[in-house]
Structures are given as C-alpha cells and as structure tokens.
mmCIF file of C-alpha atoms and ligand atoms in Angstrom:
data_model
loop_
_atom_site.group_PDB
_atom_site.id
_atom_site.type_symbol
_atom_site.label_atom_id
_atom_site.label_comp_id
_atom_site.label_asym_id
_atom_site.label_seq_id
_atom_site.Cartn_x
_atom_site.Cartn_y
_atom_site.Cartn_z
ATOM 1 C CA MET I 1 60.696 -37.266 28.537
ATOM 2 C CA GLN I 2 60.293 -39.362 25.506
ATOM 3 C CA ILE I 3 57.830 -41.878 24.438
ATOM 4 C CA GLY I 4 59.108 -45.544 23.347
ATOM 5 C CA PHE I 5 57.756 -47.369 20.645
ATOM 6 C CA PHE I 6 58.534 -51.000 19.914
ATOM 7 C CA ASP I 7 58.044 -53.633 16.991
ATOM 8 C CA SER I 8 59.993 -56.227 15.449
ATOM 9 C CA GLY I 9 60.320 -54.145 12.597
ATOM 10 C CA ILE I 10 58.581 -51.476 10.611
ATOM 11 C CA GLY I 11 55.297 -52.517 11.518
ATOM 12 C CA GLY I 12 55.122 -50.173 14.694
ATOM 13 C CA ILE I 13 55.578 -46.968 12.414
ATOM 14 C CA THR I 14 52.062 -47.591 11.536
ATOM 15 C CA VAL I 15 51.064 -47.050 15.167
ATOM 16 C CA LEU I 16 53.743 -44.007 15.551
ATOM 17 C CA HIS I 17 51.679 -42.867 12.763
ATOM 18 C CA GLN I 18 48.637 -42.387 14.703
ATOM 19 C CA ALA I 19 50.583 -41.116 17.816
ATOM 20 C CA LEU I 20 52.102 -38.513 15.896
ATOM 21 C CA LYS I 21 48.523 -37.224 15.159
ATOM 22 C CA PHE I 22 47.134 -37.210 18.544
ATOM 23 C CA LEU I 23 50.347 -36.259 20.128
ATOM 24 C CA PRO I 24 52.462 -34.136 18.084
ATOM 25 C CA ASN I 25 54.266 -32.428 20.728
ATOM 26 C CA GLU I 26 56.245 -35.136 22.082
ATOM 27 C CA ASP I 27 59.591 -36.957 21.177
ATOM 28 C CA TYR I 28 59.697 -40.484 20.319
ATOM 29 C CA ILE I 29 62.220 -43.487 20.538
ATOM 30 C CA PHE I 30 61.197 -45.978 17.562
ATOM 31 C CA TYR I 31 62.925 -49.462 18.251
ATOM 32 C CA ALA I 32 62.765 -51.936 15.473
ATOM 33 C CA ASP I 33 64.204 -55.624 16.268
ATOM 34 C CA THR I 34 65.153 -55.816 12.928
ATOM 35 C CA ALA I 35 67.810 -58.542 13.721
ATOM 36 C CA HIS I 36 64.997 -60.926 14.694
ATOM 37 C CA VAL I 37 62.077 -60.091 12.656
ATOM 38 C CA PRO I 38 59.697 -61.977 11.982
ATOM 39 C CA TYR I 39 58.561 -62.778 15.651
ATOM 40 C CA GLY I 40 55.254 -64.108 14.245
ATOM 41 C CA GLU I 41 56.844 -67.635 13.059
ATOM 42 C CA LYS I 42 59.093 -68.257 16.008
ATOM 43 C CA PRO I 43 58.730 -70.243 19.233
ATOM 44 C CA LYS I 44 57.090 -67.948 21.874
ATOM 45 C CA GLU I 45 59.740 -68.270 24.422
ATOM 46 C CA GLN I 46 62.586 -67.075 22.076
ATOM 47 C CA VAL I 47 60.117 -64.090 21.070
ATOM 48 C CA LYS I 48 59.859 -63.290 24.779
ATOM 49 C CA GLN I 49 63.486 -62.907 25.180
ATOM 50 C CA TYR I 50 63.991 -60.823 22.310
ATOM 51 C CA ILE I 51 61.059 -58.390 23.522
ATOM 52 C CA PHE I 52 62.487 -58.141 26.942
ATOM 53 C CA ASP I 53 65.948 -57.378 25.673
ATOM 54 C CA SER I 54 64.451 -54.716 23.237
ATOM 55 C CA VAL I 55 62.131 -53.126 26.032
ATOM 56 C CA ASP I 56 65.030 -53.285 28.536
ATOM 57 C CA PHE I 57 67.117 -50.980 25.995
ATOM 58 C CA ILE I 58 64.427 -48.762 25.213
ATOM 59 C CA VAL I 59 63.634 -48.265 29.111
ATOM 60 C CA ASN I 60 67.211 -47.601 29.855
ATOM 61 C CA GLU I 61 67.140 -44.826 27.285
ATOM 62 C CA GLY I 62 64.943 -42.921 29.583
ATOM 63 C CA VAL I 63 61.254 -42.869 28.688
ATOM 64 C CA LYS I 64 57.872 -42.017 30.287
ATOM 65 C CA ALA I 65 55.833 -44.958 28.667
ATOM 66 C CA VAL I 66 56.430 -47.654 26.176
ATOM 67 C CA VAL I 67 54.175 -48.788 23.396
ATOM 68 C CA ILE I 68 54.442 -52.414 22.310
ATOM 69 C CA ALA I 69 53.361 -51.572 18.669
ATOM 70 C CA CYS I 70 53.302 -55.231 17.679
ATOM 71 C CA ASN I 71 50.269 -57.508 18.248
ATOM 72 C CA THR I 72 52.549 -60.300 18.256
ATOM 73 C CA ALA I 73 54.614 -59.239 21.295
ATOM 74 C CA THR I 74 51.522 -57.667 23.224
ATOM 75 C CA SER I 75 49.967 -61.264 22.939
ATOM 76 C CA VAL I 76 52.951 -63.015 24.305
ATOM 77 C CA ALA I 77 54.500 -60.392 26.649
ATOM 78 C CA VAL I 78 52.414 -57.388 27.722
ATOM 79 C CA GLU I 79 51.269 -59.006 30.960
ATOM 80 C CA ASP I 80 54.935 -60.025 32.146
ATOM 81 C CA LEU I 81 56.195 -56.837 31.085
ATOM 82 C CA ARG I 82 53.874 -54.964 33.191
ATOM 83 C CA LYS I 83 54.848 -57.027 36.045
ATOM 84 C CA LYS I 84 58.452 -56.029 35.405
ATOM 85 C CA TYR I 85 58.211 -52.337 34.856
ATOM 86 C CA ARG I 86 56.586 -49.576 36.739
ATOM 87 C CA LEU I 87 56.004 -47.333 33.910
ATOM 88 C CA PRO I 88 53.163 -47.541 31.764
ATOM 89 C CA ILE I 89 53.182 -50.350 28.903
ATOM 90 C CA ILE I 90 50.544 -49.976 26.316
ATOM 91 C CA GLY I 91 49.895 -52.846 24.219
ATOM 92 C CA ILE I 92 47.736 -53.412 21.099
ATOM 93 C CA GLU I 93 45.520 -56.341 20.262
ATOM 94 C CA PRO I 94 43.471 -57.172 16.996
ATOM 95 C CA ALA I 95 40.502 -54.912 17.018
ATOM 96 C CA VAL I 96 37.862 -57.778 16.811
ATOM 97 C CA LYS I 97 35.328 -55.990 19.210
ATOM 98 C CA PRO I 98 35.073 -52.942 16.828
ATOM 99 C CA ALA I 99 34.733 -55.080 13.732
ATOM 100 C CA VAL I 100 32.173 -57.476 15.045
ATOM 101 C CA GLU I 101 30.026 -54.456 16.174
ATOM 102 C CA ILE I 102 30.360 -52.547 12.809
ATOM 103 C CA THR I 103 29.332 -55.861 10.794
ATOM 104 C CA GLU I 104 26.432 -56.264 13.053
ATOM 105 C CA GLY I 105 22.994 -56.650 11.092
ATOM 106 C CA ARG I 106 24.856 -56.975 7.807
ATOM 107 C CA SER I 107 25.035 -60.520 7.512
ATOM 108 C CA LYS I 108 28.539 -60.475 6.297
ATOM 109 C CA ARG I 109 31.706 -62.294 8.225
ATOM 110 C CA VAL I 110 34.917 -60.679 9.695
ATOM 111 C CA LEU I 111 38.138 -61.739 8.703
ATOM 112 C CA VAL I 112 41.154 -61.202 11.049
ATOM 113 C CA LEU I 113 44.656 -61.252 9.619
ATOM 114 C CA ALA I 114 47.542 -61.463 11.815
ATOM 115 C CA THR I 115 50.781 -63.526 12.557
ATOM 116 C CA ARG I 116 50.801 -67.309 13.405
ATOM 117 C CA LEU I 117 51.876 -66.563 16.871
ATOM 118 C CA THR I 118 49.140 -64.030 17.522
ATOM 119 C CA LEU I 119 46.373 -66.198 16.299
ATOM 120 C CA ASN I 120 47.631 -69.464 18.193
ATOM 121 C CA GLU I 121 47.761 -67.477 21.578
ATOM 122 C CA THR I 122 45.163 -68.064 24.316
ATOM 123 C CA LYS I 123 45.042 -64.261 24.739
ATOM 124 C CA PHE I 124 43.551 -64.028 21.140
ATOM 125 C CA GLN I 125 41.559 -67.230 21.325
ATOM 126 C CA ASN I 126 39.819 -65.786 24.755
ATOM 127 C CA LEU I 127 39.230 -62.533 23.026
ATOM 128 C CA VAL I 128 37.320 -64.087 20.032
ATOM 129 C CA HIS I 129 35.374 -66.646 22.256
ATOM 130 C CA ARG I 130 34.095 -63.498 24.455
ATOM 131 C CA ILE I 131 33.165 -61.361 21.416
ATOM 132 C CA ASP I 132 32.136 -63.510 18.379
ATOM 133 C CA ASP I 133 28.775 -65.060 19.937
ATOM 134 C CA ARG I 134 27.143 -65.144 16.101
ATOM 135 C CA ASP I 135 30.229 -67.133 15.106
ATOM 136 C CA ILE I 136 31.367 -64.917 12.259
ATOM 137 C CA VAL I 137 35.057 -64.381 12.751
ATOM 138 C CA ASP I 138 37.694 -66.167 10.688
ATOM 139 C CA THR I 139 41.298 -65.783 10.880
ATOM 140 C CA LEU I 140 44.320 -66.030 8.327
ATOM 141 C CA PRO I 141 48.081 -65.944 9.223
ATOM 142 C CA LEU I 142 49.866 -63.763 6.471
ATOM 143 C CA PRO I 143 53.667 -64.023 7.271
ATOM 144 C CA GLY I 144 54.413 -63.087 3.669
ATOM 145 C CA LEU I 145 53.208 -59.467 4.419
ATOM 146 C CA VAL I 146 55.687 -59.058 6.949
ATOM 147 C CA GLU I 147 58.501 -60.263 4.767
ATOM 148 C CA PHE I 148 57.327 -57.733 1.910
ATOM 149 C CA ALA I 149 57.011 -54.788 4.335
ATOM 150 C CA GLU I 150 60.617 -55.385 5.635
ATOM 151 C CA LYS I 151 61.695 -55.334 1.986
ATOM 152 C CA PHE I 152 59.641 -52.110 1.545
ATOM 153 C CA GLU I 153 57.833 -53.841 -1.124
ATOM 154 C CA PHE I 154 54.062 -52.661 -0.926
ATOM 155 C CA ARG I 155 52.646 -52.238 -4.180
ATOM 156 C CA LYS I 156 54.490 -55.092 -6.372
ATOM 157 C CA GLU I 157 52.752 -57.784 -8.384
ATOM 158 C CA ALA I 158 54.008 -60.082 -6.112
ATOM 159 C CA VAL I 159 52.120 -58.660 -2.916
ATOM 160 C CA ALA I 160 48.726 -59.029 -5.334
ATOM 161 C CA SER I 161 49.274 -62.592 -6.353
ATOM 162 C CA TYR I 162 50.518 -63.522 -2.786
ATOM 163 C CA LEU I 163 47.284 -62.137 -1.334
ATOM 164 C CA THR I 164 45.081 -63.895 -3.972
ATOM 165 C CA GLN I 165 47.027 -67.132 -3.418
ATOM 166 C CA GLN I 166 46.359 -66.942 0.192
ATOM 167 C CA LEU I 167 42.564 -66.189 -0.168
ATOM 168 C CA ALA I 168 41.743 -68.485 -2.806
ATOM 169 C CA SER I 169 39.925 -70.792 -0.248
ATOM 170 C CA PHE I 170 37.945 -68.156 1.097
ATOM 171 C CA ASP I 171 34.621 -66.889 -0.458
ATOM 172 C CA LEU I 172 35.470 -63.095 -0.459
ATOM 173 C CA LYS I 173 32.228 -61.752 -0.994
ATOM 174 C CA GLN I 174 30.990 -62.930 2.289
ATOM 175 C CA TYR I 175 33.281 -60.633 4.270
ATOM 176 C CA GLY I 176 32.399 -57.079 5.368
ATOM 177 C CA THR I 177 35.275 -56.336 7.657
ATOM 178 C CA ILE I 178 39.094 -57.042 7.713
ATOM 179 C CA VAL I 179 40.833 -56.742 10.947
ATOM 180 C CA LEU I 180 44.559 -55.903 10.440
ATOM 181 C CA GLY I 181 45.794 -57.703 13.560
ATOM 182 C CA CYS I 182 49.556 -57.130 12.579
ATOM 183 C CA THR I 183 50.951 -53.662 12.732
ATOM 184 C CA HIS I 184 52.755 -54.294 9.583
ATOM 185 C CA PHE I 185 49.542 -55.174 7.409
ATOM 186 C CA PRO I 186 48.266 -51.294 7.460
ATOM 187 C CA TYR I 187 50.613 -50.595 4.751
ATOM 188 C CA PHE I 188 48.843 -52.939 2.466
ATOM 189 C CA LYS I 189 45.420 -51.485 2.846
ATOM 190 C CA ASP I 190 45.287 -50.426 -1.069
ATOM 191 C CA SER I 191 46.326 -53.885 -2.303
ATOM 192 C CA LEU I 192 43.830 -55.658 0.147
ATOM 193 C CA LYS I 193 41.054 -53.226 -1.043
ATOM 194 C CA GLU I 194 41.588 -54.440 -4.425
ATOM 195 C CA VAL I 195 41.484 -57.952 -3.813
ATOM 196 C CA PHE I 196 38.098 -58.044 -2.095
ATOM 197 C CA PRO I 197 35.029 -57.388 -4.246
ATOM 198 C CA GLY I 198 32.722 -54.320 -3.463
ATOM 199 C CA HIS I 199 32.988 -52.339 -0.125
ATOM 200 C CA ILE I 200 34.998 -53.791 2.712
ATOM 201 C CA ASP I 201 35.766 -52.010 6.181
ATOM 202 C CA ILE I 202 39.384 -52.384 7.030
ATOM 203 C CA ILE I 203 40.242 -51.562 10.648
ATOM 204 C CA ASP I 204 43.315 -52.071 12.791
ATOM 205 C CA GLY I 205 44.196 -51.109 16.457
ATOM 206 C CA GLY I 206 46.566 -48.129 15.540
ATOM 207 C CA VAL I 207 44.182 -45.244 16.505
ATOM 208 C CA GLY I 208 42.853 -47.133 19.697
ATOM 209 C CA THR I 209 46.230 -47.554 20.964
ATOM 210 C CA ALA I 210 47.518 -43.863 20.083
ATOM 211 C CA LYS I 211 44.088 -42.689 22.159
ATOM 212 C CA ASN I 212 44.818 -44.824 24.711
ATOM 213 C CA LEU I 213 48.666 -43.648 25.140
ATOM 214 C CA LYS I 214 47.158 -40.001 25.218
ATOM 215 C CA ARG I 215 44.829 -40.682 28.053
ATOM 216 C CA ILE I 216 47.380 -42.484 30.091
ATOM 217 C CA LEU I 217 49.723 -39.540 29.719
ATOM 218 C CA GLU I 218 47.021 -36.855 30.333
ATOM 219 C CA GLU I 219 46.219 -38.622 33.317
ATOM 220 C CA ARG I 220 49.830 -38.498 34.584
ATOM 221 C CA ASN I 221 49.908 -34.851 33.595
ATOM 222 C CA SER I 222 52.482 -35.798 31.140
ATOM 223 C CA VAL I 223 51.757 -34.501 27.642
ATOM 224 C CA ASN I 224 53.506 -31.816 25.305
ATOM 225 C CA GLU I 225 56.937 -32.574 26.516
ATOM 226 C CA GLY I 226 58.832 -32.465 23.117
ATOM 227 C CA THR I 227 58.582 -31.359 19.486
ATOM 228 C CA GLY I 228 57.459 -34.453 17.547
ATOM 229 C CA GLN I 229 61.234 -35.773 16.967
ATOM 230 C CA VAL I 230 61.761 -39.195 16.216
ATOM 231 C CA THR I 231 64.688 -41.226 16.975
ATOM 232 C CA TYR I 232 65.254 -44.740 15.280
ATOM 233 C CA TYR I 233 67.025 -47.726 16.665
ATOM 234 C CA LYS I 234 67.486 -51.039 15.017
ATOM 235 C CA SER I 235 68.273 -53.878 17.575
ATOM 236 C CA GLY I 236 70.247 -51.707 19.876
ATOM 237 C CA CYS I 237 72.012 -49.344 17.281
ATOM 238 C CA LYS I 238 70.902 -45.832 16.396
ATOM 239 C CA VAL I 239 69.865 -45.446 12.908
ATOM 240 C CA GLU I 240 72.030 -42.749 11.460
ATOM 241 C CA ASP I 241 72.310 -43.423 7.791
ATOM 242 C CA GLU I 242 70.333 -41.177 5.856
ATOM 243 C CA ASP I 243 69.117 -43.705 3.514
ATOM 244 C CA THR I 244 67.190 -45.673 6.296
ATOM 245 C CA LEU I 245 66.100 -42.589 7.897
ATOM 246 C CA LEU I 246 64.390 -41.261 4.377
ATOM 247 C CA LYS I 247 62.795 -44.613 4.001
ATOM 248 C CA TYR I 248 61.011 -44.461 7.304
ATOM 249 C CA ARG I 249 60.122 -40.600 6.615
ATOM 250 C CA ARG I 250 58.571 -42.137 3.261
ATOM 251 C CA LEU I 251 56.776 -44.799 5.196
ATOM 252 C CA LEU I 252 55.077 -42.193 7.286
ATOM 253 C CA ARG I 253 54.033 -40.258 4.084
ATOM 254 C CA ARG I 254 53.000 -43.529 2.465
ATOM 255 C CA LEU I 255 50.409 -44.055 5.660
ATOM 256 C CA THR I 256 49.127 -40.386 5.126
ATOM 257 C CA ASN I 257 48.449 -41.294 1.429
ATOM 258 C CA ILE I 258 46.814 -44.101 2.098
ATOM 259 C CA GLU I 259 44.307 -42.588 4.453
ATOM 260 C CA SER I 260 43.293 -39.857 2.231
HETATM 261 N N1 DGL G 301 54.287 -56.377 13.569
HETATM 262 C C1 DGL G 301 54.034 -57.686 14.149
HETATM 263 C C2 DGL G 301 52.696 -57.642 14.830
HETATM 264 O O1 DGL G 301 51.884 -56.802 14.898
HETATM 265 C C3 DGL G 301 54.782 -58.757 14.139
HETATM 266 C C4 DGL G 301 55.442 -59.274 12.794
HETATM 267 C C5 DGL G 301 56.408 -59.981 12.792
HETATM 268 O O2 DGL G 301 57.365 -59.859 13.587
HETATM 269 O O3 DGL G 301 56.089 -61.330 12.495
HETATM 270 O O4 DGL G 301 52.172 -58.799 14.965
#
C-alpha cells in the first residue's frame, strides 16, 4: 500500500524528499491543496476544513499512513485527525527542542521561522514554554516565502530583499540556530545562509518526521511495499501534465543540491 503525504502546497515535498531517502522502497501519494494555499494567513476553522477534505481524499485513495507534511496543518488539526482515522497520522512540528539543545553553551539565540498560524497556536506556544527555560527563542512569520515557493522562485533578487527587509529589526549576529518551522522554507536554505553573518545552523523537522514514519511502519511490519513511485495530486486532481511533473522532480533535485 502507498503512503500519503499532505501539504497546502509544494512545501511537503521537502519532507517527502527525506522519506524517499529513509524509505526508498515505498510508493507515495503527494497531495498539495494548491486551491487553498497559503494556509498560514487564513482563519483556523477554515484551514481545518480544507485539511479534513484533503485527508479524506488521500485516505479514500488507499494508504497505510498519512504524513501531515505541513507544520500549520499539524498544529491546527493533528489531534482531531488522529481521533477520526484509525491509520497512523504522522505530523511535523518546529524543531525547537533540538535547536535549543545545539545552541546550549554558545550564548547565541534561536530564531523560529514559520507561518503566522503556527506561531499563534497554543500547541507551538506550549512547546516553547516547555523547552525555552533560558528565554533564547524568538519567532518570525515569513508568509512571503510560501508565496515565492509556490511561484517556484527560490534564488531571485526579490527573495533576498524580502529576507533582508523582514529581518531588519533583528540583530542577526546574536543568532546561532534557525528553525525552519514551515515545510516551504528548506528551499531557501541557501538564501538564508547568505543573509546571516558567520556560521548559522539551520534545522527543520523533515528528517525527524521521516524517521518517525519509518519506525511506525516497521513496528507494523509494513515496509518495502513499493518502488519509490510518487503520484502527485493538486486539490483532488491527479497531476498528469509533464511540465508540472518536471517541476516537482526538479524540486527534489534542488533539495539534494542544497544539502550537498
Ligand atoms: N507548508 C506549510 C507549513 O509547514 C504551510 C504554508 C502555508 O500554507 O501557509 O506550515
């Protein structure tokens, strides 16, 4: 059986990229709710409805697990989704804990970049409250990066000026670690590295989520059931046009290149 991946847009491909490394012998459905992206700037109840409609569609396609490859969707709906469905629902959340741990003893701060909706949710605020006992965590919503990503614009001058503008009120040399708390953001790792002075650690929850998925499937003796094939959907429609499929494949390649 296939594994379902869900995001509001192309952000979830950054998590799928990690899953393909840890679980290459699986078949995947990748579902982007592009009719409703961005989620991060919309009211919570509306977003919840979009998520339930999308996950219903994915589950009806026949999957053995669903990965909510979207921090925003996880923060507003993961608990309710787990109540509704019996199959494993794996979420992603901003990697605040590892960020605070690796920044320990370096007298540096942590900056969490995410959507407004994620940052405003109680789930995120409780997470920071539990972990940030030295008060070193700051946050910044960057909705513009979601827009750039959906237009497949990653290295444009406009991206660099947007980042510079959004970060203008921050003393950048104070930061040792950035948390990418939105799955659309790993595409911009190279641009982010250029904006921050000196060495900066950039982490996201993609690897942890992929490992979690693998562990859950292994516990269920449900691994190695495919060939690494990915079927893409956009808000309920199968993506068949070669141009879009090519763009998705290029995204996977871009992610491999940024890492190396
Ligand atoms: N990719 C999503 C996340 O991880 C949300 C982007 C959006 O739709 O605003 O939060």
